[in-house]
Each structure stands twice: as structure tokens, then as C-alpha cells.
Amino acid sequence: MRPEPGGCCCRRTVRANGCVANGEVRNGYVRSTAAAAAAAAGQIHHVTQNGGLYKRPFNEAFEETPMLVAVLTYVGYGVLTLFGYLRDFLRYWRIEKCHHATEREEQKDFVSLYQDFENFYTRNLYMRIRDNWNRPICSVPGARVDIMERQSHDYNWSFKYTGNIIKGVINMGSYNYLGFARNTGSCQEAAAKVLEEYGAGVCSTRQEIGNLDKHEELEELVARFLGVEAAMAYGMGFATNSMNIPALVGKGCLILSDELNHASLVLGARLSGATIRIFKHNNMQSLEKLLKDAIVYGQPRTRRPWKKILILVEGIYSMEGSIVRLPEVIALKKKYKAYLYLDEAHSIGALGPTGRGVVEYFGLDPEDVDVMMGTFTKSFGASGGYIGGKKELIDYLRTHSHSAVYATSLSPPVVEQIITSMKCIMGQDGTSLGKECVQQLAENTRYFRRRLKEMGFIIYGNEDSPVVPLMLYMPAKIGAFGREMLKRNIGVVVVGFPATPIIESRARFCLSAAHTKEILDTALKEIDEVGDLLQLKYSRHRLVPLLDRPFDETTYEETED
Amino acid sequence: MATATEQWVLVEMVQALYEAPAYHLILEGILILWIIRLLFSKTYKLQERSDLTVKPPSHKIVVNGKECINFASFNFLGLLDNPRVKAAALASLKKYGVGTCGPRGFYGTFDVHLDLEDRLAKFMKTEEAIIYSYGFATIASAIPAYSKRGDIVFVDRAACFAIQKGLQASRSDIKLFKHNDMADLERLLKEQEIEDQKNPRKARVTRRFIVVEGLYMNTGTICPLPELVKLKYKYKARIFLEESLSFGVLGEHGRGVTEHYGINIDDIDLISANMENALASIGGFCCGRSFVIDHQRLSGQGYCFSASLPPLLAAAAIEALNIMEENPGIFAVLKEKCGQIHKALQGISGLKVVGESLSPAFHLQLEESTGSREQDVRLLQEIVDQCMNRSIALTQARYLEKEEKCLPPPSIRVVVTVEQTEEELERAASTIKEVAQAVLL
């Protein structure tokens, strides 16, 4: 069966196992012959192909939580909660010393600023393992980083700096996908020159007098990089979402947002005043049902058609490591005439043969995505965000975006860093450094994920995503993993509730092109050791694809502010 | 080949055309022309492009190819091209590179950030300070961290857009009071008190906040802080003070409106400011007691879910603070210059000065509006363009007309900095006078 480029989902095709696709976007799985050998080794690869929309295998898996582990995790949280109540009781009756700050004497009769229950989790669970987060560093956040040592004598309520610096810690936590976080080299020199000439700040907004020639240069370059007509750059990635989605949609519009979207997308959607409905994570049947319902039933009470339907998805979801099913989303969008907003915060520069992001990774046309948004923080070693799209869209945003009118424009040395690093990735600076970095990242990703899976850990996400979540599940292991790895000179990021579901806490590794094979091997050795020590190797090699779960009713949330 | 019947129908139609009354034909003609016009007209009008600055926005600035003196950027203390600030930022760039590659929780906390937070807390004489990487996001993240659905916020009508967005994100009940009108605020507070007495159980869990700005960006006036503090203790509401314009401007040492009035800083629950005006860097900070500020480290959205401030900008801010602490005389100089230009701009025919004499950023509004906002905007733009031709760079104050709750009238924004000499101030005043006379009369 020959794959057609950008195949229409409405065409009837006969698939390898003889089933006929009846014109709807449907996902099944095909056990391809190549994976049969792997199946013999006890692993099952699920390759989803839908009428030729995918040109390469899409290997994404989320292994199910083992039953015993789930039960023990709940027990663990139960014990912690009981102890939490006990400690609160002791603190209330002053048997135990109260460390945290309290309200002023003069304001004791005001309504209390925080509800006691809101902070229960913070006081009793987060405080115990607080030393795993906010670790201060004092060097470039490259492949190796220097961490300032902290000590606490009162169980993490307060920290003192010993003055020691833990040098050369392997950095598996910073978002440095292409290794541009450097303090030497052409990017840094260019930024230094611009800093000398322009200064650090701008002191005005884009619409008033803060529109510098550097900004226009940057926007032209970004548009060329992405392959779109025009682009606009903003000072903060979070603010790009929260200030532009309200400019694009308003009341009477519908937003279909993925379950696991980032806080900035959720905030932007809420601020816009549109109706929000949520579809299950990366689940195309769920999305299609919502689209059908939206078109058939229209707005809730008046049954009028929606003014606009906007689908909000991300390129790579940073907590799951999954990649959006972009060919299917675009097929759906074309079929139902909706608009697509793609947030490529983690995928720009990290996916695709030349680092152009998830659109290039799937071999699609950038013009199919209506609004391409991304940030410069992760792959370009700078800060800020951008939106790219058609010229009319960008012209509209230049006058109607909240950021252009009320917020300061990008700082000039940061702009120069973005320009230099982007030119390097595009190969325009005359070296092949950019291409090498992109290839190195892809190799590192495949190698690291393969080795971890072989060791027996449960790893979520797509095989090609440089974000690697390793499941920990139990609350005590969150703290233990972070601390043990730091003892072995490796800095990792551990995440628990509320960023993840309560029993699915994880450690998240962010790979970088700056990681050499030796660094990865050292890290893998230590992870192996710690995995044995903490009994983290839960995997039973039964990979269940996300789509095999029976699809029941979707959850949608209508917000009427 | 037209058959006989078809030919007959055609003849009938032509006959009907001749017999139709004139008004009918004219009406049909107008309708057809209207439809053609609607088909070809654009559904939206795009504003013209903004000005392009070629060289850095310092004291002398090149706008659209013309070299002018800068009266439009918020560079109050002239620190934008200060060599010490640039040197400190350069040193930081050489040590850390540009970006931080992570949020504060995940290896994005640098020692520079901790240093800056420490220095800001010490400068403002509070317990703790917290830094954000974007000025707009500071107050827009701080308000929803404390005020939730069901809480009540009393806010001034002239509050800036960032505060409005913060209030919208918080989903609380918003009660607007007239600009700087303490009697109106007291009336609203009294009404709320009566409501509370009807339902004491609900009142015990409803938090109350008063959100004001030190120097208002939209009107250039100062808030009456002593009366606000009295109202705070009388009606048990917490005060959030937004000091973007007054930080580094008011007060003997530049500590803002609390120092200006001599109020104990612990009486204000939260002070928020952005570092993009007087400190000539990027970002913002909140300071106050640890009890209040520490909460934002886990619930401030712009803090937890966003990458931290690039270290070179933090280093620039620290050096700017050093300069502010070393010569506190610049605040008096700035105040004097503000007073001077304020006086010089009084009495321009057609334009009135909106703002107090100690506000370095004030507005020039039309004395009498022409009736339509678009016409006003065009007139003011004409004045701005002509001033630029005579090498005085000004700008109109920009707003999102459909999104603002209480849209201020169109105005020209004039910003005073310490770098402007007295001759330049005089020249600016006389240029504006001439141009206003030429355009408006």
C-alpha cells in the first residue's frame, strides 16, 4: 500500500490486513512484519497507520500501571495524609514548633488569606521533599552544571548555603535540546556586541516606540525558518499564549483543547471568554466526536453555528513525552473546517531532520497549520515566544495583540542570540553545526530511550521525543530518586502532584545535543544502580497502545464566565 | 436561437422597464450599487504600521530615519545606556550565556536571581521579594494567586490593562470605584459591610482586596495612600499596590509612594512593580512580607510555568539598583525637571496637561474633543508627526479600544528623563506649543 502524501481521510483504502477504512479517521493497529521479530523477543510494537497519513512509524506507548504498585502508592499517600493531620494537630496545639510565616498581629482579625486545606499538601507533603526543586545553579546550564550546595537543619523549612559548589553535575533537567546554552562562541559574541550598542532593556512597547530594527529582522528570519508568510515575536513564551489567544477568539467561539495542555494555553483559553471543551489526550476519535457535536448542535442554547472553532494542541507534551498526531489533526481540521493552533514550545528545533519542528517531522505543509506558536527558550537558548502564520493574521496581531500594545518588547541581546542560533540551525552561518546538533539530538534520544527500556523501566511517550518521563509512582521514591541521583552527581527533575495525576509521579529527563555518548553512558549506569536500589524497574514489557482503551463518553467543560 | 416565446418574454421585460416608475428604478439602482460595494469592501481595517526605531532607544533616538530627542521611552533615570549597567550585563553574559533554559523549579534558579531578590527586598525594606521574567505577567499572575472565585476586589477605574487581565483571570467579583475618589470607595465598602451582616458565615470566608496603582499610567495622578490605609483597617481589606511608574521615581530614595507619604511598608500587603521603567531592564518583582510573597512561589502562574529571567537582565537590574542607592540625588533632579516641563506646557491652546507635576509620564489631551475618537486620534497623530519632524520624539498612548474596561481619551504621552537638559525641555515645550497651534487652529 503506497502512502499518499497528506492523504485525505475520506478516501476508502484497503489496508494490509484486509479491512476497509470507511472514510472516517479510525485508528487500529497493525503488527508489521518487521516488528514480528521484536515480538518474538517479548516486545510488541504498535504501529498505527491510517490510510497513508503517516509516512513513518508512530511509536507511542504508555504502559499500564502495575496493580500492586498502584495499591502501594495509594497506601503511601494515605499514610502521609494521616501523618499530615497528626502534625497539623501538633502544630495547632503548639506541641510542635511552627516554622512557617504567620499573619501580622494587626491583621489577625482580617479574613485569612489562605484556606487551611489549600496548603495541606504544601505543608505536609511538598515540604518533606522540597530540596529536589529550585536548586540554585551558578554556571551555564549546559551538559554539565554547577549546583550550589544547600543544607537544611529543620527538615526543609529553611535552607542555608554551605558555600560549597557541586561542580560538573550532569544536567538532565534543563531544556537545552540543541545545546545552545553556551557562554562562548559566535552566539555569545554577537549578543555581546548588540548589548554594547543597544543596552539591556527597551523601556517601551512595540506599538509606541519600542519597535526596533532588530525585532523586524528577527521576525523575518523566523518566518523564513518556519516556512510561513510572516511572524511576530514576543517577550515571554507564557505570555505569547495568554495574550494572543484572547485576541484571536472571543465569545461565541469554541475552543477544543487537549486534556494535558500547558497552563499558558489553558489561561489564554479562559481569558478569551470562548467556550472550552476538552478532548482526551492525543485521542483523535474523541476530537472527532467533539467536532461533529459542535457542528451539528451549534452553540448551547441558541443552536446558532459557532463563529470559529479553534483546536489547541502542543507539538510535544512535556509531561508525557508524547507527540501530537498532527496528520490526523490536520485531516480532521480540513474535513470540519476548524482552525488549528499548534504550540511548538518543546518541539521547535528538536524534531524534524532540519529542526523545523513537528510539521517537518511528519512531512506536512506549514500552511496547513493556521497559527504556529513556539518559544525561543528551549532550543535557541534565549527567551521569548513567536507566532507565525499568514500575513493577514500577523498584521491583525500587530494591532490587536495585548502584548504589542501593553507589554515591553524583546530585549536586544536576547534577540541577537535568537538570530544567531537560528541562522546556525538553518546552516546560514556557513558551518554544518546546526545539522550536526539536530542529528546528535535524534541519536541521543533513540539511544537513551532504548537503553532505559531494555533496563526495565516504564518510559512514557513517543520514541522520537527528547523528553523522557521515567515512572516512579510512589511518593517516597520521588524524593529518594532526586537525592540519590544528586549524590551520584546527576541532576534530574522529578515531578509529582499536581503537575501529574496523583499516582503517576515521574522523573523527567531532557536530552540535549550537548550530551556526549560518555555522559549518557555514565548517566545510564547511575540510573541503573538507583533503579535497582529503589526497585523502580516495573516494566513487564506489555506495551498497551493508548488507543486500545475503549472509547467512552468524552469529558467536556463548558465555561460561562 | 431564441424561440418565439422567449422573444416575447424579453419584449415584455423591456416594456416593463419602460413602464416602471422612476423612483422604483432609482431604488433598484441604489441597491445594486450597495451590494457591489459590500461585496468588495474589507471586513476589517488595519491600522498603519508603528514607528521604526533604528538605533537604540536612548536619549537621542532615530525614528523613521529622523534623529530626535527621546520624550517617549520610560527611561526615567537614564540607565538604558549607562556604561556600568552594560558592563555588568556583559560580565553576566560571559559567565552564563543568554537563556536560563528552564523554569525556576527545574534548574532555572541562578545565584543572580537570588541576589536580585535579596537586593530588592533590602532596598524596599521588606522581608522578601520574588522576580518575574516579564513586567506584564507580574501583577497579572500575582492577583489570581490570592484572589479566587467568590472574593471581592475593589479596583480603581483607571487601573492599567495588566491589572484588568489579572482580575479577569482571578474570576473574583470586581467592584470599580471612581478614579482616586475615596468617598466612592468608602460607599462601596459600606455596602459590602451591610451585605456581610446579612450573611456572616459567607463573610467570614470572603477575602477582600483593594488594588491601586502608585502613579497611574493612564492619568499620571498619584493615589491617596494614607486614606487608603485608614480604609483598609476600618473595613478589613488588603491593599495590593502596583508601583510600576512610581518605583525609582517617588520618595527620597526612590522607594516609591510609601516612602513619599512616609507610610510603614508593612501596612501594604503586596507591592508589585516592573523593572522595565526606572530600572531599564526587563521583568518585574513583587515584595512584601514572607507570609504573603512565599505563596506565589507555588501558585504564581507566570513564575512556576515560565522560564526564569535571563541572568544578564538580572545583573543589569542589580547594577541599576546599585546606581540608585549610590546617588539618591537623581530623584530630586527628576522631580525638578518634571515640575519644569509641567509648568512650561501649561497654557497651550487646544491641549491640556493631564497628570500631576511630580509624575514623569503624563498625557496631553485635547481640550475639546471633536466628537469622534478616530478624528481625535488623527489630530494627535498629526501633532506627533510634526513634532518628530522638528526632532522631538513623542508617541500617542496606545490602548486596545475594544478590550479596555474604561477607555481613557486619546492623548499624547510625554516622558521626562534625567538625561534631558533644561534647554531640551524648553525646546520641547515650545515645539509642542507651535505645532499644536498650527494643527489645531
PDB file of C-alpha atoms in Angstrom, chain B residues 182-401:
ATOM      1  CA  MET B 182     -12.090  57.810  48.396  1.00  0.00           C
ATOM      2  CA  ALA B 183     -15.690  58.716  49.129  1.00  0.00           C
ATOM      3  CA  ASP B 184     -16.867  56.402  46.345  1.00  0.00           C
ATOM      4  CA  LEU B 185     -14.656  53.610  47.632  1.00  0.00           C
ATOM      5  CA  GLU B 186     -15.986  54.070  51.131  1.00  0.00           C
ATOM      6  CA  ARG B 187     -19.521  53.893  49.839  1.00  0.00           C
ATOM      7  CA  LEU B 188     -18.785  50.561  48.134  1.00  0.00           C
ATOM      8  CA  LEU B 189     -17.077  49.236  51.245  1.00  0.00           C
ATOM      9  CA  LYS B 190     -20.047  50.244  53.402  1.00  0.00           C
ATOM     10  CA  GLU B 191     -22.437  48.486  51.013  1.00  0.00           C
ATOM     11  CA  GLN B 192     -20.313  45.385  51.264  1.00  0.00           C
ATOM     12  CA  GLU B 193     -20.373  45.626  55.042  1.00  0.00           C
ATOM     13  CA  ILE B 194     -24.165  45.675  55.036  1.00  0.00           C
ATOM     14  CA  GLU B 195     -24.149  42.601  52.780  1.00  0.00           C
ATOM     15  CA  ASP B 196     -21.783  40.911  55.211  1.00  0.00           C
ATOM     16  CA  GLN B 197     -24.056  41.469  58.154  1.00  0.00           C
ATOM     17  CA  LYS B 198     -26.858  39.746  56.298  1.00  0.00           C
ATOM     18  CA  ASN B 199     -24.727  36.669  55.691  1.00  0.00           C
ATOM     19  CA  PRO B 200     -21.962  36.450  58.305  1.00  0.00           C
ATOM     20  CA  ARG B 201     -20.981  32.880  57.519  1.00  0.00           C
ATOM     21  CA  LYS B 202     -20.168  33.736  53.926  1.00  0.00           C
ATOM     22  CA  ALA B 203     -18.431  36.940  55.002  1.00  0.00           C
ATOM     23  CA  ARG B 204     -16.027  35.002  57.177  1.00  0.00           C
ATOM     24  CA  VAL B 205     -14.526  33.253  54.145  1.00  0.00           C
ATOM     25  CA  THR B 206     -14.714  36.050  51.578  1.00  0.00           C
ATOM     26  CA  ARG B 207     -11.411  37.825  51.174  1.00  0.00           C
ATOM     27  CA  ARG B 208     -11.380  41.499  50.268  1.00  0.00           C
ATOM     28  CA  PHE B 209      -8.716  43.314  48.306  1.00  0.00           C
ATOM     29  CA  ILE B 210      -8.153  46.883  47.188  1.00  0.00           C
ATOM     30  CA  VAL B 211      -5.974  47.201  44.092  1.00  0.00           C
ATOM     31  CA  VAL B 212      -4.497  50.597  43.300  1.00  0.00           C
ATOM     32  CA  GLU B 213      -1.517  51.975  41.452  1.00  0.00           C
ATOM     33  CA  GLY B 214       1.057  54.323  42.969  1.00  0.00           C
ATOM     34  CA  LEU B 215       1.259  56.566  39.912  1.00  0.00           C
ATOM     35  CA  TYR B 216      -1.422  55.763  37.395  1.00  0.00           C
ATOM     36  CA  MET B 217      -0.173  55.063  33.910  1.00  0.00           C
ATOM     37  CA  ASN B 218      -3.398  56.242  32.305  1.00  0.00           C
ATOM     38  CA  THR B 219      -3.821  59.522  34.144  1.00  0.00           C
ATOM     39  CA  GLY B 220      -0.469  60.424  35.719  1.00  0.00           C
ATOM     40  CA  THR B 221      -2.036  61.018  39.139  1.00  0.00           C
ATOM     41  CA  ILE B 222      -0.916  59.698  42.491  1.00  0.00           C
ATOM     42  CA  CYS B 223      -3.113  57.561  44.718  1.00  0.00           C
ATOM     43  CA  PRO B 224      -4.099  58.889  48.176  1.00  0.00           C
ATOM     44  CA  LEU B 225      -2.346  56.174  50.115  1.00  0.00           C
ATOM     45  CA  PRO B 226      -2.826  57.421  53.726  1.00  0.00           C
ATOM     46  CA  GLU B 227      -6.620  57.444  53.330  1.00  0.00           C
ATOM     47  CA  LEU B 228      -6.456  54.003  51.739  1.00  0.00           C
ATOM     48  CA  VAL B 229      -4.570  52.605  54.704  1.00  0.00           C
ATOM     49  CA  LYS B 230      -7.189  54.046  57.040  1.00  0.00           C
ATOM     50  CA  LEU B 231      -9.956  52.433  54.991  1.00  0.00           C
ATOM     51  CA  LYS B 232      -8.012  49.172  55.000  1.00  0.00           C
ATOM     52  CA  TYR B 233      -8.057  48.878  58.778  1.00  0.00           C
ATOM     53  CA  LYS B 234     -11.616  50.127  59.093  1.00  0.00           C
ATOM     54  CA  TYR B 235     -13.124  47.663  56.615  1.00  0.00           C
ATOM     55  CA  LYS B 236     -10.555  44.867  56.808  1.00  0.00           C
ATOM     56  CA  ALA B 237      -9.470  44.735  53.192  1.00  0.00           C
ATOM     57  CA  ARG B 238      -5.936  44.041  51.997  1.00  0.00           C
ATOM     58  CA  ILE B 239      -4.120  46.504  49.760  1.00  0.00           C
ATOM     59  CA  PHE B 240      -2.234  45.493  46.604  1.00  0.00           C
ATOM     60  CA  LEU B 241      -0.164  48.364  45.304  1.00  0.00           C
ATOM     61  CA  GLU B 242       1.133  48.453  41.764  1.00  0.00           C
ATOM     62  CA  GLU B 243       4.182  50.681  41.587  1.00  0.00           C
ATOM     63  CA  SER B 244       5.431  50.357  38.029  1.00  0.00           C
ATOM     64  CA  LEU B 245       5.645  54.072  37.414  1.00  0.00           C
ATOM     65  CA  SER B 246       6.468  55.218  40.940  1.00  0.00           C
ATOM     66  CA  PHE B 247       9.281  52.769  41.761  1.00  0.00           C
ATOM     67  CA  GLY B 248      12.540  54.609  41.323  1.00  0.00           C
ATOM     68  CA  VAL B 249      10.753  57.928  40.941  1.00  0.00           C
ATOM     69  CA  LEU B 250       8.884  58.956  44.073  1.00  0.00           C
ATOM     70  CA  GLY B 251      10.263  59.190  47.551  1.00  0.00           C
ATOM     71  CA  GLU B 252      13.532  60.448  48.886  1.00  0.00           C
ATOM     72  CA  HIS B 253      15.448  57.305  47.950  1.00  0.00           C
ATOM     73  CA  GLY B 254      13.217  56.155  45.148  1.00  0.00           C
ATOM     74  CA  ARG B 255      11.355  53.568  47.175  1.00  0.00           C
ATOM     75  CA  GLY B 256       8.028  54.597  45.756  1.00  0.00           C
ATOM     76  CA  VAL B 257       4.803  56.029  47.007  1.00  0.00           C
ATOM     77  CA  THR B 258       5.093  54.526  50.521  1.00  0.00           C
ATOM     78  CA  GLU B 259       8.267  56.494  51.104  1.00  0.00           C
ATOM     79  CA  HIS B 260       6.712  59.570  49.514  1.00  0.00           C
ATOM     80  CA  TYR B 261       3.919  59.566  52.085  1.00  0.00           C
ATOM     81  CA  GLY B 262       6.013  58.152  54.935  1.00  0.00           C
ATOM     82  CA  ILE B 263       3.809  55.093  55.454  1.00  0.00           C
ATOM     83  CA  ASN B 264       5.067  51.929  57.132  1.00  0.00           C
ATOM     84  CA  ILE B 265       5.676  49.471  54.323  1.00  0.00           C
ATOM     85  CA  ASP B 266       4.225  46.565  56.306  1.00  0.00           C
ATOM     86  CA  ASP B 267       0.821  48.208  56.038  1.00  0.00           C
ATOM     87  CA  ILE B 268       0.755  47.382  52.340  1.00  0.00           C
ATOM     88  CA  ASP B 269       0.212  43.675  51.815  1.00  0.00           C
ATOM     89  CA  LEU B 270       1.804  43.409  48.389  1.00  0.00           C
ATOM     90  CA  ILE B 271       3.813  45.828  46.297  1.00  0.00           C
ATOM     91  CA  SER B 272       4.281  44.885  42.681  1.00  0.00           C
ATOM     92  CA  ALA B 273       6.398  46.768  40.169  1.00  0.00           C
ATOM     93  CA  ASN B 274       8.016  46.155  36.863  1.00  0.00           C
ATOM     94  CA  MET B 275      11.703  46.670  36.252  1.00  0.00           C
ATOM     95  CA  GLU B 276      11.120  47.979  32.745  1.00  0.00           C
ATOM     96  CA  ASN B 277      10.802  51.658  33.587  1.00  0.00           C
ATOM     97  CA  ALA B 278      13.224  53.148  36.082  1.00  0.00           C
ATOM     98  CA  LEU B 279      15.491  50.098  36.271  1.00  0.00           C
ATOM     99  CA  ALA B 280      15.797  49.914  32.453  1.00  0.00           C
ATOM    100  CA  SER B 281      15.827  46.146  32.398  1.00  0.00           C
ATOM    101  CA  ILE B 282      13.116  43.549  31.694  1.00  0.00           C
ATOM    102  CA  GLY B 283      10.922  41.734  34.163  1.00  0.00           C
ATOM    103  CA  GLY B 284       9.046  42.560  37.330  1.00  0.00           C
ATOM    104  CA  PHE B 285       9.016  41.855  41.029  1.00  0.00           C
ATOM    105  CA  CYS B 286       6.663  41.667  43.981  1.00  0.00           C
ATOM    106  CA  CYS B 287       7.768  42.442  47.505  1.00  0.00           C
ATOM    107  CA  GLY B 288       6.183  42.267  50.902  1.00  0.00           C
ATOM    108  CA  ARG B 289       6.140  40.033  53.945  1.00  0.00           C
ATOM    109  CA  SER B 290       7.252  36.427  53.546  1.00  0.00           C
ATOM    110  CA  PHE B 291       3.798  35.290  54.636  1.00  0.00           C
ATOM    111  CA  VAL B 292       2.342  36.877  51.521  1.00  0.00           C
ATOM    112  CA  ILE B 293       5.130  36.537  48.954  1.00  0.00           C
ATOM    113  CA  ASP B 294       6.101  32.921  49.545  1.00  0.00           C
ATOM    114  CA  HIS B 295       2.696  31.760  48.343  1.00  0.00           C
ATOM    115  CA  GLN B 296       3.460  32.967  44.825  1.00  0.00           C
ATOM    116  CA  ARG B 297       6.375  30.571  44.521  1.00  0.00           C
ATOM    117  CA  LEU B 298       3.914  27.736  44.108  1.00  0.00           C
ATOM    118  CA  SER B 299       0.820  29.468  42.793  1.00  0.00           C
ATOM    119  CA  GLY B 300       2.029  32.352  40.661  1.00  0.00           C
ATOM    120  CA  GLN B 301       1.400  31.095  37.141  1.00  0.00           C
ATOM    121  CA  GLY B 302       3.893  33.389  35.478  1.00  0.00           C
ATOM    122  CA  TYR B 303       6.524  32.234  37.992  1.00  0.00           C
ATOM    123  CA  CYS B 304       6.027  28.451  38.035  1.00  0.00           C
ATOM    124  CA  PHE B 305       5.218  27.773  34.408  1.00  0.00           C
ATOM    125  CA  SER B 306       7.578  30.109  32.670  1.00  0.00           C
ATOM    126  CA  ALA B 307      11.323  30.239  32.105  1.00  0.00           C
ATOM    127  CA  SER B 308      13.189  32.476  34.517  1.00  0.00           C
ATOM    128  CA  LEU B 309      14.648  35.886  33.727  1.00  0.00           C
ATOM    129  CA  PRO B 310      17.820  35.781  31.618  1.00  0.00           C
ATOM    130  CA  PRO B 311      20.757  36.385  34.003  1.00  0.00           C
ATOM    131  CA  LEU B 312      22.169  39.283  32.013  1.00  0.00           C
ATOM    132  CA  LEU B 313      18.946  41.237  32.566  1.00  0.00           C
ATOM    133  CA  ALA B 314      19.008  40.392  36.276  1.00  0.00           C
ATOM    134  CA  ALA B 315      22.625  41.574  36.505  1.00  0.00           C
ATOM    135  CA  ALA B 316      21.684  44.806  34.717  1.00  0.00           C
ATOM    136  CA  ALA B 317      18.904  45.347  37.268  1.00  0.00           C
ATOM    137  CA  ILE B 318      21.284  44.763  40.198  1.00  0.00           C
ATOM    138  CA  GLU B 319      23.747  47.306  38.842  1.00  0.00           C
ATOM    139  CA  ALA B 320      20.917  49.772  38.261  1.00  0.00           C
ATOM    140  CA  LEU B 321      19.891  49.317  41.899  1.00  0.00           C
ATOM    141  CA  ASN B 322      23.485  49.964  42.930  1.00  0.00           C
ATOM    142  CA  ILE B 323      23.479  53.224  41.000  1.00  0.00           C
ATOM    143  CA  MET B 324      20.156  54.217  42.540  1.00  0.00           C
ATOM    144  CA  GLU B 325      21.492  53.592  46.023  1.00  0.00           C
ATOM    145  CA  GLU B 326      24.738  55.414  45.408  1.00  0.00           C
ATOM    146  CA  ASN B 327      23.334  58.699  44.179  1.00  0.00           C
ATOM    147  CA  PRO B 328      19.911  59.365  45.667  1.00  0.00           C
ATOM    148  CA  GLY B 329      20.197  62.890  44.334  1.00  0.00           C
ATOM    149  CA  ILE B 330      18.833  61.918  40.919  1.00  0.00           C
ATOM    150  CA  PHE B 331      15.307  61.590  42.275  1.00  0.00           C
ATOM    151  CA  ALA B 332      15.274  65.243  43.267  1.00  0.00           C
ATOM    152  CA  VAL B 333      16.705  66.195  39.853  1.00  0.00           C
ATOM    153  CA  LEU B 334      13.973  64.194  38.118  1.00  0.00           C
ATOM    154  CA  LYS B 335      11.298  65.836  40.241  1.00  0.00           C
ATOM    155  CA  GLU B 336      12.608  69.253  39.358  1.00  0.00           C
ATOM    156  CA  LYS B 337      12.625  68.509  35.635  1.00  0.00           C
ATOM    157  CA  CYS B 338       9.080  67.170  35.830  1.00  0.00           C
ATOM    158  CA  GLY B 339       7.970  70.342  37.530  1.00  0.00           C
ATOM    159  CA  GLN B 340       9.716  72.449  34.935  1.00  0.00           C
ATOM    160  CA  ILE B 341       8.141  70.885  31.898  1.00  0.00           C
ATOM    161  CA  HIS B 342       4.776  70.753  33.584  1.00  0.00           C
ATOM    162  CA  LYS B 343       4.841  74.485  34.043  1.00  0.00           C
ATOM    163  CA  ALA B 344       6.155  75.080  30.553  1.00  0.00           C
ATOM    164  CA  LEU B 345       3.353  73.071  28.956  1.00  0.00           C
ATOM    165  CA  GLN B 346       0.539  74.842  30.753  1.00  0.00           C
ATOM    166  CA  GLY B 347      -1.473  77.201  28.662  1.00  0.00           C
ATOM    167  CA  ILE B 348      -1.093  75.546  25.279  1.00  0.00           C
ATOM    168  CA  SER B 349      -4.132  76.416  23.253  1.00  0.00           C
ATOM    169  CA  GLY B 350      -6.116  73.300  22.452  1.00  0.00           C
ATOM    170  CA  LEU B 351      -4.182  70.856  24.626  1.00  0.00           C
ATOM    171  CA  LYS B 352      -4.437  70.261  28.338  1.00  0.00           C
ATOM    172  CA  VAL B 353      -1.910  68.552  30.589  1.00  0.00           C
ATOM    173  CA  VAL B 354      -3.298  65.523  32.424  1.00  0.00           C
ATOM    174  CA  GLY B 355      -1.150  64.392  35.326  1.00  0.00           C
ATOM    175  CA  GLU B 356       0.489  65.721  38.458  1.00  0.00           C
ATOM    176  CA  SER B 357       3.613  67.773  38.415  1.00  0.00           C
ATOM    177  CA  LEU B 358       5.667  65.048  40.056  1.00  0.00           C
ATOM    178  CA  SER B 359       4.725  62.388  37.524  1.00  0.00           C
ATOM    179  CA  PRO B 360       7.426  61.887  34.896  1.00  0.00           C
ATOM    180  CA  ALA B 361       4.992  60.284  32.447  1.00  0.00           C
ATOM    181  CA  PHE B 362       1.933  62.372  31.774  1.00  0.00           C
ATOM    182  CA  HIS B 363      -0.566  62.937  28.993  1.00  0.00           C
ATOM    183  CA  LEU B 364      -1.567  65.763  26.708  1.00  0.00           C
ATOM    184  CA  GLN B 365      -5.227  65.536  25.804  1.00  0.00           C
ATOM    185  CA  LEU B 366      -7.338  67.651  23.504  1.00  0.00           C
ATOM    186  CA  GLU B 367      -9.149  70.314  25.422  1.00  0.00           C
ATOM    187  CA  GLU B 368     -12.248  69.819  23.348  1.00  0.00           C
ATOM    188  CA  SER B 369     -12.822  66.578  21.602  1.00  0.00           C
ATOM    189  CA  THR B 370     -14.026  66.768  18.006  1.00  0.00           C
ATOM    190  CA  GLY B 371     -16.717  64.207  18.818  1.00  0.00           C
ATOM    191  CA  SER B 372     -15.278  61.118  17.182  1.00  0.00           C
ATOM    192  CA  ARG B 373     -12.391  59.188  18.676  1.00  0.00           C
ATOM    193  CA  GLU B 374     -10.905  58.463  15.272  1.00  0.00           C
ATOM    194  CA  GLN B 375     -10.774  62.124  14.394  1.00  0.00           C
ATOM    195  CA  ASP B 376      -9.107  62.916  17.728  1.00  0.00           C
ATOM    196  CA  VAL B 377      -6.541  60.188  17.168  1.00  0.00           C
ATOM    197  CA  ARG B 378      -5.777  61.547  13.734  1.00  0.00           C
ATOM    198  CA  LEU B 379      -5.315  65.082  15.003  1.00  0.00           C
ATOM    199  CA  LEU B 380      -2.982  63.945  17.756  1.00  0.00           C
ATOM    200  CA  GLN B 381      -1.034  61.784  15.306  1.00  0.00           C
ATOM    201  CA  GLU B 382      -0.588  64.865  13.112  1.00  0.00           C
ATOM    202  CA  ILE B 383       0.857  66.736  16.106  1.00  0.00           C
ATOM    203  CA  VAL B 384       3.173  63.818  16.915  1.00  0.00           C
ATOM    204  CA  ASP B 385       4.392  63.576  13.310  1.00  0.00           C
ATOM    205  CA  GLN B 386       5.131  67.270  13.085  1.00  0.00           C
ATOM    206  CA  CYS B 387       6.976  67.210  16.397  1.00  0.00           C
ATOM    207  CA  MET B 388       9.053  64.351  15.043  1.00  0.00           C
ATOM    208  CA  ASN B 389       9.909  66.447  12.010  1.00  0.00           C
ATOM    209  CA  ARG B 390      11.274  69.044  14.402  1.00  0.00           C
ATOM    210  CA  SER B 391      13.286  66.299  16.181  1.00  0.00           C
ATOM    211  CA  ILE B 392      11.175  65.787  19.277  1.00  0.00           C
ATOM    212  CA  ALA B 393      10.180  62.129  19.521  1.00  0.00           C
ATOM    213  CA  LEU B 394       6.745  61.679  21.049  1.00  0.00           C
ATOM    214  CA  THR B 395       4.170  58.931  20.866  1.00  0.00           C
ATOM    215  CA  GLN B 396       0.457  58.523  21.347  1.00  0.00           C
ATOM    216  CA  ALA B 397      -0.650  56.468  24.303  1.00  0.00           C
ATOM    217  CA  ARG B 398      -1.898  53.205  22.792  1.00  0.00           C
ATOM    218  CA  TYR B 399      -4.877  51.237  24.050  1.00  0.00           C
ATOM    219  CA  LEU B 400      -6.860  48.273  22.845  1.00  0.00           C
ATOM    220  CA  GLU B 401     -10.097  50.108  22.318  1.00  0.00           C
TER     221      GLU B 401
END
